[in-house]
PDB file of C-alpha atoms in Angstrom:
ATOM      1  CA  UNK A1345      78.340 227.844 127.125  1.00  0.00           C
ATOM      2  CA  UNK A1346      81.469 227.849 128.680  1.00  0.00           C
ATOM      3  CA  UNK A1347      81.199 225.045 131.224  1.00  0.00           C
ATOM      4  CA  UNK A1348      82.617 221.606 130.177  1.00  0.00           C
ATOM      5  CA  UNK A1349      79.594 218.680 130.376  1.00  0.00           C
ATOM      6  CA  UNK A1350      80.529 215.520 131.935  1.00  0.00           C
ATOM      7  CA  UNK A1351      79.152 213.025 130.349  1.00  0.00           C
ATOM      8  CA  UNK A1352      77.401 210.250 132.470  1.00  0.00           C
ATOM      9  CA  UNK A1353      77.772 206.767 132.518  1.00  0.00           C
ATOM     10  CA  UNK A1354      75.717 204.791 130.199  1.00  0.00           C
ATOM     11  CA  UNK A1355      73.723 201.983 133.045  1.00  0.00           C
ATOM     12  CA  UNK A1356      75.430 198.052 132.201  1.00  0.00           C
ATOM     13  CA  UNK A1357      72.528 196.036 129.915  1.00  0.00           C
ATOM     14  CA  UNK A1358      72.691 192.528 130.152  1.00  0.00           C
ATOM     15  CA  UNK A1359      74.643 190.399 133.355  1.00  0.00           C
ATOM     16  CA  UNK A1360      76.475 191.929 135.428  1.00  0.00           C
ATOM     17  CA  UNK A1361      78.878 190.859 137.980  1.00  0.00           C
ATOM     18  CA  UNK A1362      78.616 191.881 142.051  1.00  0.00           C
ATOM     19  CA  UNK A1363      81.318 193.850 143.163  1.00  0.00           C
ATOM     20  CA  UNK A1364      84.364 192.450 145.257  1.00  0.00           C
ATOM     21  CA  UNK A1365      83.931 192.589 148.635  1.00  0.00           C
ATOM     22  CA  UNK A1366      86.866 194.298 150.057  1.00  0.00           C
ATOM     23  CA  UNK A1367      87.972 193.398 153.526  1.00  0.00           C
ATOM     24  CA  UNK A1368      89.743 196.129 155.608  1.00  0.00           C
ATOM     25  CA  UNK A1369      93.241 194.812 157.619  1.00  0.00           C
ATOM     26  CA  UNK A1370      93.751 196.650 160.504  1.00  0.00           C
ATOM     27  CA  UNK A1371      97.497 197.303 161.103  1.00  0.00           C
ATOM     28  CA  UNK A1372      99.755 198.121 163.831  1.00  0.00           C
ATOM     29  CA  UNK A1373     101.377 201.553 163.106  1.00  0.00           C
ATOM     30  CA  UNK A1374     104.936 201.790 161.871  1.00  0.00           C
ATOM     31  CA  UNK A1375     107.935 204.141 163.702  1.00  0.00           C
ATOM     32  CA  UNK A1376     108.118 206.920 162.375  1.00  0.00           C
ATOM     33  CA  UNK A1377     111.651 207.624 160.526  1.00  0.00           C
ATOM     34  CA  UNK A1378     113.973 209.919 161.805  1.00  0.00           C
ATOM     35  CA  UNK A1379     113.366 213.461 160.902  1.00  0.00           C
ATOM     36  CA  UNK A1380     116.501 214.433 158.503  1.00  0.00           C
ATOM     37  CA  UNK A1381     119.517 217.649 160.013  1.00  0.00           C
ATOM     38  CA  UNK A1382     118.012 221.157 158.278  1.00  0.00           C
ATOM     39  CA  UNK A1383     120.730 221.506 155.206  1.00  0.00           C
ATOM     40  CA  UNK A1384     123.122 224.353 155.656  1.00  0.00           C
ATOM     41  CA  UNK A1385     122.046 227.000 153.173  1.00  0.00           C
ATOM     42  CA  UNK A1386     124.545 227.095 149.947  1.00  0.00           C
ATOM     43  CA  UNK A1387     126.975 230.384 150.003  1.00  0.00           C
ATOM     44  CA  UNK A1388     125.420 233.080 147.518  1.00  0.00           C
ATOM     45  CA  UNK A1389     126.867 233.053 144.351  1.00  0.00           C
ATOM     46  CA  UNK A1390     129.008 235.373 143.050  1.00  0.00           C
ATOM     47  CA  UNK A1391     127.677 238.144 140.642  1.00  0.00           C
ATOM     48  CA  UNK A1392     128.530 237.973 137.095  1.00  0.00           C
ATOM     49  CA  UNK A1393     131.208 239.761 136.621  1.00  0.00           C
ATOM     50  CA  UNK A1394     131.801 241.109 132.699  1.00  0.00           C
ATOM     51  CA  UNK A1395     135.658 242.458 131.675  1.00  0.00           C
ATOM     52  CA  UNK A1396     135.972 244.484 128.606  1.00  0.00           C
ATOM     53  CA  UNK A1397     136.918 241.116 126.306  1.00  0.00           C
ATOM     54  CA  UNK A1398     133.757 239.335 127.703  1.00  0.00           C
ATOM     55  CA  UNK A1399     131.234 242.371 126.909  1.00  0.00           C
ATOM     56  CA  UNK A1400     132.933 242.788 123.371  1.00  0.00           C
ATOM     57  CA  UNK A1401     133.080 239.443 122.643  1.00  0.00           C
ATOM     58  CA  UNK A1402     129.018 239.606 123.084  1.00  0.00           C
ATOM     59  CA  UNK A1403     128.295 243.052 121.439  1.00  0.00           C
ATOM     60  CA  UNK A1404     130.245 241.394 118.650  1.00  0.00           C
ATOM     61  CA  UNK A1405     128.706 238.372 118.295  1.00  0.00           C
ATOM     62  CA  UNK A1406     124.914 240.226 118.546  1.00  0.00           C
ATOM     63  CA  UNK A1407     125.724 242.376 115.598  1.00  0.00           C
ATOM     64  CA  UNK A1408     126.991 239.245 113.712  1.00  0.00           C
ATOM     65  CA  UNK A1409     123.703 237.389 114.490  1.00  0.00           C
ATOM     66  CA  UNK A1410     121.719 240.492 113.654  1.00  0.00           C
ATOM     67  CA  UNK A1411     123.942 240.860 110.271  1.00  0.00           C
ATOM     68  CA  UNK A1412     123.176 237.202 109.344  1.00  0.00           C
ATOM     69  CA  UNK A1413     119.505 237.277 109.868  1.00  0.00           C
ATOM     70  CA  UNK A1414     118.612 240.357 108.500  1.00  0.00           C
ATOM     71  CA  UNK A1415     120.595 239.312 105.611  1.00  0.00           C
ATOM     72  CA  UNK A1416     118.790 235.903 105.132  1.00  0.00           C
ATOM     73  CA  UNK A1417     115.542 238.256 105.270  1.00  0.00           C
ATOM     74  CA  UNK A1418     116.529 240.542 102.308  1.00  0.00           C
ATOM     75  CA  UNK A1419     117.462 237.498 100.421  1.00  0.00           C
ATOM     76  CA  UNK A1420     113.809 236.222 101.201  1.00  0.00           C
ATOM     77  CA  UNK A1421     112.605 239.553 100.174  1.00  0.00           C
ATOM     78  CA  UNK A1422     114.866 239.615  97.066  1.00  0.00           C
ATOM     79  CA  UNK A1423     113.708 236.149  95.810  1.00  0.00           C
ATOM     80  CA  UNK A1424     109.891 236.802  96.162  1.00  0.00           C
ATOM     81  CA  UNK A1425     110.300 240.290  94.564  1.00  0.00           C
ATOM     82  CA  UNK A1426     112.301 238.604  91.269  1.00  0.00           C
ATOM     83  CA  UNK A1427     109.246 235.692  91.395  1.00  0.00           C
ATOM     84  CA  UNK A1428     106.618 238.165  91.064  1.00  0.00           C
ATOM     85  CA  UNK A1429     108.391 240.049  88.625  1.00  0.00           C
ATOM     86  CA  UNK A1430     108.681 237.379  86.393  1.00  0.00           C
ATOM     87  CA  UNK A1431     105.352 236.016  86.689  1.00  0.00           C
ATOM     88  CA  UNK A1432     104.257 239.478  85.529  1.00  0.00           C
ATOM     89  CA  UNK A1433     106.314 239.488  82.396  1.00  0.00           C
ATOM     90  CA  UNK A1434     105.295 236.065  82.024  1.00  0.00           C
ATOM     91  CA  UNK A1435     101.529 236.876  82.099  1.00  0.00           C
ATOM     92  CA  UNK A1436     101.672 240.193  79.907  1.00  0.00           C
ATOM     93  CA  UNK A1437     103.773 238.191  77.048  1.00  0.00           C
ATOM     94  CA  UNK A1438     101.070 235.278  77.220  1.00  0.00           C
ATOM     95  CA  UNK A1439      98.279 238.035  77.251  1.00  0.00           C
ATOM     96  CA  UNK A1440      99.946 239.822  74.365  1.00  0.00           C
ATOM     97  CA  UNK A1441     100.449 236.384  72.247  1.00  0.00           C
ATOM     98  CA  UNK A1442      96.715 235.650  72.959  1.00  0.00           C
ATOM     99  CA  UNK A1443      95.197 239.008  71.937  1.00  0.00           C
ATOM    100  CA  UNK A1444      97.953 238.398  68.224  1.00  0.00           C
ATOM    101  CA  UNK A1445      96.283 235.231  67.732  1.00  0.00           C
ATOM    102  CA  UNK A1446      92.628 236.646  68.341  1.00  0.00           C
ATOM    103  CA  UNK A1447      92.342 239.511  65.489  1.00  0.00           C
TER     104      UNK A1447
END
């Protein structure tokens, strides 16, 4: 069930063509090219070093990214609580002006 099936060539109908005929060359081998110098390994890099300004300056900018989505969220939140709220009124005032017009 798993297993892909390869589907298989349909056989030509009608004329068909021989193949080329492909002639081999035999040729003389070519020199092979210098082998390249091993490169020097790089130096290590230094470690990441974080002052006081640096890891405020992050901590800082995380709660402001944090602040600005979870803000957009409640706004999301806000605006489909208000829509369903209003669709309710909206659907018991109909209601209530259909049942009026029914007695």
């Amino acid at each position: 069930m798993f297993r892909p099936k390869i589907p298989t060539m349909p056989q030509p109908t009608g004329l068909v063509t021989p193949p080329a005929v492909i002639e081999s060359t035999v040729g003389t081998p070519a020199a092979l090219p210098p082998q390249p110098a091993p490169a020097t390994p790089a130096p290590p890099r230094p470690a990441v070093q974080l002052t006081p300004g640096t890891a405020l300056a992050l901590v800082g900018g995380g709660t402001a990214v944090v602040l600005v989505v979870g803000a957009v969220l409640v706004s999301m939140l806000l605006a489909v609580a208000v829509t369903a709220t209003s669709t309710a009124v909206c659907a018991v005032v109909i209601r209530s002006l259909l049942t009026r017009r029914a007695r």
